Amino acid sequence: MKPQIRILLYSIMFFLYLTATPFLLSLGEILKTDPYLTLGFGFACLNLIYAFLALKWNPLLNILFSVAIAALALFLALKFTNLHLFLKYDPYQVKTAIFANAIFSIIFWEIVYQVKIRKS
C-alpha cells in the first residue's frame, strides 16, 4: 500500500475516532453501561472495519489485532491522561484522552502493518 493511501486511511480513522467518541459515550449512557466498555467495543468495531479494508489478513488475525489494539490504545490513553500534561488547555483531560486514543491506535496499526509487510 502506498504511503499516501495509508496517510489518507489514518486521517479518516483519526477523524472517525474524534467524531465517534461522543456518540459512543451517549450510547453508553442510553444503554446504562460502563463508558470504558462501550468505548472499547466501539473502537474495536472501528478497528475491525479498518483491518478488513486495509490489512486483509485472515479474519481471525483481523479480529485479534482489532480487539487488542482497541484495548491497548484505550488503556494507554487513560494512563497518558493521568500524567496531567495539558491541564492548562484541557482541565478535565477529555480531549487529551480522545486524541491520545486515536494517535495510539494509529501508531499500533502502523506497527502491525510494518510487521505484516516485513513478513510477506
Coordinates of N, CA and C in Angstrom, one line a residue:
M1 N 0.9 -1.2 0.0 CA 0.0 0.0 0.0 C 0.9 1.2 0.0
K2 N 0.6 2.2 -0.8 CA 1.4 3.4 -0.9 C 1.3 4.2 0.4
P3 N 2.3 5.0 0.7 CA 2.3 5.8 1.9 C 1.1 6.8 1.9
Q4 N 0.8 7.4 0.7 CA -0.2 8.4 0.6 C -1.6 7.8 0.9
I5 N -1.8 6.5 0.5 CA -3.1 5.9 0.8 C -3.1 5.6 2.3
R6 N -2.0 5.1 2.9 CA -2.0 4.9 4.3 C -2.3 6.1 5.1
I7 N -1.7 7.2 4.7 CA -1.9 8.5 5.4 C -3.3 8.9 5.3
L8 N -3.9 8.7 4.1 CA -5.3 9.0 4.0 C -6.2 8.2 4.9
L9 N -5.9 6.9 4.9 CA -6.7 6.0 5.8 C -6.5 6.3 7.2
Y10 N -5.3 6.7 7.6 CA -5.1 7.0 9.0 C -5.8 8.4 9.4
S11 N -5.8 9.3 8.4 CA -6.5 10.5 8.6 C -8.0 10.3 8.8
I12 N -8.6 9.4 8.0 CA -10.0 9.1 8.1 C -10.3 8.4 9.4
M13 N -9.4 7.5 9.8 CA -9.5 6.8 11.1 C -9.4 7.8 12.2
F14 N -8.5 8.7 12.2 CA -8.4 9.8 13.2 C -9.7 10.6 13.3
F15 N -10.2 11.0 12.2 CA -11.5 11.7 12.2 C -12.6 10.9 12.7
L16 N -12.7 9.6 12.4 CA -13.7 8.8 12.9 C -13.6 8.6 14.4
Y17 N -12.4 8.5 14.9 CA -12.2 8.3 16.4 C -12.8 9.6 17.0
L18 N -12.4 10.8 16.5 CA -12.8 12.0 17.1 C -14.3 12.2 17.1
T19 N -15.0 11.8 16.0 CA -16.4 12.0 15.9 C -17.2 10.9 16.5
A20 N -16.7 9.7 16.6 CA -17.4 8.6 17.2 C -17.4 8.6 18.7
T21 N -16.4 9.2 19.3 CA -16.3 9.2 20.8 C -17.6 9.8 21.5
P22 N -18.0 11.0 21.1 CA -19.2 11.5 21.8 C -20.5 10.6 21.6
F23 N -20.6 10.1 20.3 CA -21.7 9.2 20.0 C -21.6 7.9 20.9
L24 N -20.5 7.4 21.0 CA -20.3 6.1 21.8 C -20.6 6.4 23.3
L25 N -20.1 7.6 23.8 CA -20.4 7.9 25.2 C -21.9 8.1 25.4
S26 N -22.6 8.8 24.5 CA -24.0 8.9 24.7 C -24.8 7.6 24.5
L27 N -24.3 6.7 23.7 CA -24.9 5.4 23.5 C -24.7 4.6 24.8
G28 N -23.5 4.8 25.5 CA -23.3 4.1 26.8 C -24.2 4.6 27.9
E29 N -24.5 5.9 27.8 CA -25.5 6.5 28.8 C -26.9 5.9 28.6
I30 N -27.3 5.8 27.3 CA -28.6 5.3 27.0 C -28.7 3.8 27.4
L31 N -27.7 3.1 27.1 CA -27.7 1.6 27.5 C -27.3 1.4 29.0
K32 N -26.9 2.4 29.7 CA -26.5 2.4 31.1 C -25.4 1.3 31.3
T33 N -24.4 1.4 30.5 CA -23.2 0.5 30.6 C -22.0 1.4 31.0
D34 N -21.0 0.7 31.4 CA -19.7 1.3 31.7 C -19.1 2.0 30.5
P35 N -18.7 3.3 30.6 CA -18.3 4.0 29.4 C -17.0 3.4 28.8
Y36 N -16.2 2.8 29.6 CA -15.0 2.2 29.1 C -15.3 1.0 28.2
L37 N -16.3 0.2 28.7 CA -16.7 -0.9 27.9 C -17.4 -0.5 26.6
T38 N -18.2 0.5 26.6 CA -18.8 1.0 25.4 C -17.8 1.5 24.4
L39 N -16.9 2.3 25.0 CA -15.8 2.9 24.1 C -14.9 1.8 23.5
G40 N -14.6 0.9 24.4 CA -13.7 -0.2 23.9 C -14.4 -1.0 22.8
F41 N -15.7 -1.4 23.0 CA -16.4 -2.1 21.9 C -16.5 -1.3 20.7
G42 N -16.8 0.0 20.8 CA -17.0 0.9 19.6 C -15.7 1.0 18.9
F43 N -14.6 1.2 19.6 CA -13.3 1.4 18.9 C -12.9 0.0 18.3
A44 N -13.2 -1.1 18.9 CA -12.9 -2.4 18.3 C -13.7 -2.5 17.0
C45 N -14.9 -2.1 17.0 CA -15.7 -2.1 15.7 C -15.0 -1.3 14.6
L46 N -14.6 -0.1 15.0 CA -13.9 0.8 14.0 C -12.6 0.1 13.6
N47 N -11.9 -0.5 14.5 CA -10.6 -1.2 14.1 C -10.9 -2.4 13.2
L48 N -12.0 -3.1 13.5 CA -12.4 -4.2 12.6 C -12.6 -3.8 11.2
I49 N -13.3 -2.7 11.0 CA -13.6 -2.1 9.7 C -12.3 -1.8 9.0
Y50 N -11.4 -1.1 9.8 CA -10.1 -0.8 9.2 C -9.3 -2.0 8.8
A51 N -9.3 -3.0 9.7 CA -8.5 -4.2 9.5 C -9.0 -5.0 8.2
F52 N -10.3 -5.1 8.1 CA -10.8 -5.8 6.9 C -10.6 -5.1 5.6
L53 N -10.6 -3.7 5.7 CA -10.4 -3.0 4.5 C -8.9 -2.8 4.1
A54 N -8.1 -2.6 5.1 CA -6.7 -2.2 4.8 C -5.7 -3.4 4.9
L55 N -5.8 -4.2 6.0 CA -4.8 -5.2 6.2 C -5.1 -6.5 5.3
K56 N -6.3 -6.9 5.3 CA -6.8 -8.0 4.5 C -6.0 -9.3 4.9
W57 N -5.8 -9.5 6.2 CA -5.3 -10.8 6.6 C -6.4 -11.8 6.7
N58 N -6.2 -12.9 7.3 CA -7.3 -13.8 7.5 C -8.2 -13.2 8.6
P59 N -9.4 -13.6 8.7 CA -10.4 -13.0 9.6 C -10.0 -13.1 11.1
L60 N -9.4 -14.2 11.5 CA -9.0 -14.4 12.9 C -8.0 -13.4 13.3
L61 N -7.0 -13.2 12.5 CA -5.9 -12.2 12.8 C -6.5 -10.8 12.8
N62 N -7.4 -10.5 11.9 CA -8.0 -9.2 11.9 C -8.8 -8.9 13.2
I63 N -9.5 -9.9 13.6 CA -10.3 -9.7 14.8 C -9.4 -9.6 16.0
L64 N -8.4 -10.4 16.1 CA -7.5 -10.4 17.3 C -6.8 -9.1 17.4
F65 N -6.2 -8.6 16.2 CA -5.5 -7.3 16.3 C -6.4 -6.1 16.5
S66 N -7.6 -6.2 16.0 CA -8.6 -5.1 16.2 C -8.9 -4.9 17.7
V67 N -9.2 -6.0 18.3 CA -9.6 -6.0 19.7 C -8.4 -5.6 20.6
A68 N -7.2 -6.2 20.3 CA -6.1 -5.9 21.1 C -5.6 -4.5 21.0
I69 N -5.7 -3.9 19.8 CA -5.3 -2.5 19.6 C -6.3 -1.6 20.2
A70 N -7.6 -1.9 20.1 CA -8.6 -1.0 20.8 C -8.4 -1.0 22.3
A71 N -8.2 -2.2 22.9 CA -8.0 -2.3 24.3 C -6.7 -1.6 24.8
L72 N -5.6 -1.9 24.1 CA -4.3 -1.3 24.4 C -4.3 0.2 24.3
A73 N -4.9 0.7 23.2 CA -4.9 2.2 23.0 C -5.8 2.9 24.0
L74 N -6.9 2.3 24.4 CA -7.7 2.9 25.4 C -7.0 2.9 26.7
F75 N -6.4 1.8 27.1 CA -5.6 1.7 28.3 C -4.5 2.8 28.4
L76 N -3.7 2.9 27.3 CA -2.6 3.8 27.3 C -3.1 5.3 27.2
A77 N -4.3 5.5 26.6 CA -4.8 6.9 26.6 C -5.2 7.3 28.0
L78 N -5.8 6.4 28.8 CA -6.1 6.7 30.2 C -4.9 6.9 31.0
K79 N -3.9 6.1 30.8 CA -2.6 6.3 31.5 C -1.9 7.6 31.1
F80 N -2.0 8.0 29.8 CA -1.5 9.2 29.4 C -2.1 10.4 30.0
T81 N -3.5 10.4 30.2 CA -4.2 11.5 30.8 C -3.8 11.6 32.3
N82 N -3.4 10.5 32.9 CA -3.0 10.6 34.3 C -1.7 11.3 34.5
L83 N -1.0 11.6 33.4 CA 0.2 12.4 33.5 C -0.1 13.9 33.7
H84 N -1.3 14.3 33.4 CA -1.7 15.7 33.6 C -0.8 16.7 32.9
L85 N -0.5 16.4 31.6 CA 0.5 17.2 30.8 C -0.2 18.5 30.3
F86 N -1.5 18.4 30.0 CA -2.2 19.6 29.3 C -3.3 20.1 30.2
L87 N -3.1 20.3 31.5 CA -4.1 20.8 32.4 C -4.5 22.2 32.1
K88 N -3.5 23.0 31.6 CA -3.8 24.4 31.2 C -4.8 24.5 30.1
Y89 N -4.7 23.6 29.1 CA -5.5 23.6 27.9 C -6.7 22.8 28.0
D90 N -6.7 21.7 28.7 CA -7.8 20.7 28.9 C -7.9 20.3 30.3
P91 N -8.6 21.1 31.1 CA -8.6 20.9 32.6 C -9.3 19.5 32.9
Y92 N -10.2 19.0 32.2 CA -10.8 17.7 32.5 C -10.2 16.6 31.8
Q93 N -9.2 16.8 31.0 CA -8.4 15.7 30.3 C -9.3 14.9 29.3
V94 N -10.4 15.4 28.9 CA -11.3 14.6 28.0 C -10.7 14.6 26.6
K95 N -10.4 15.8 26.1 CA -9.8 15.9 24.8 C -8.5 15.2 24.7
T96 N -7.7 15.3 25.7 CA -6.4 14.7 25.7 C -6.6 13.1 25.6
A97 N -7.5 12.6 26.3 CA -7.8 11.1 26.2 C -8.3 10.7 24.8
I98 N -9.1 11.5 24.2 CA -9.6 11.2 22.9 C -8.5 11.3 21.8
F99 N -7.7 12.3 21.9 CA -6.6 12.5 20.9 C -5.6 11.4 21.1
A100 N -5.3 11.1 22.4 CA -4.2 10.1 22.7 C -4.7 8.7 22.2
N101 N -6.0 8.4 22.4 CA -6.5 7.1 22.0 C -6.4 7.0 20.4
A102 N -6.8 8.0 19.7 CA -6.7 8.0 18.3 C -5.2 7.8 17.8
I103 N -4.4 8.6 18.4 CA -2.9 8.5 18.0 C -2.3 7.2 18.3
F104 N -2.6 6.7 19.5 CA -2.1 5.4 19.9 C -2.6 4.3 18.9
S105 N -3.8 4.3 18.6 CA -4.4 3.4 17.6 C -3.7 3.4 16.3
I106 N -3.5 4.6 15.8 CA -2.8 4.8 14.5 C -1.4 4.3 14.6
I107 N -0.7 4.6 15.7 CA 0.7 4.1 15.8 C 0.7 2.5 15.8
F108 N -0.2 1.9 16.6 CA -0.2 0.5 16.7 C -0.6 -0.2 15.3
W109 N -1.5 0.5 14.6 CA -1.8 -0.1 13.3 C -0.6 0.0 12.3
E110 N 0.1 1.1 12.4 CA 1.3 1.2 11.5 C 2.3 0.2 11.9
I111 N 2.5 -0.1 13.2 CA 3.4 -1.2 13.6 C 3.0 -2.5 13.1
V112 N 1.7 -2.8 13.2 CA 1.2 -4.1 12.7 C 1.4 -4.2 11.2
Y113 N 1.1 -3.0 10.5 CA 1.3 -3.0 9.0 C 2.8 -3.3 8.6
Q114 N 3.7 -2.6 9.3 CA 5.1 -2.8 9.0 C 5.5 -4.2 9.3
V115 N 5.0 -4.8 10.3 CA 5.4 -6.3 10.6 C 4.8 -7.1 9.5
K116 N 3.6 -6.8 9.1 CA 2.9 -7.6 8.0 C 3.7 -7.5 6.7
I117 N 4.2 -6.4 6.3 CA 4.9 -6.3 5.0 C 6.3 -6.8 5.2
R118 N 6.9 -6.8 6.3 CA 8.2 -7.4 6.5 C 8.1 -9.0 6.5
K119 N 7.0 -9.5 7.0 CA 6.9 -11.0 7.0 C 6.5 -11.5 5.6
S120 N 5.9 -10.7 4.8 CA 5.5 -11.1 3.4 C 6.6 -11.3 2.5

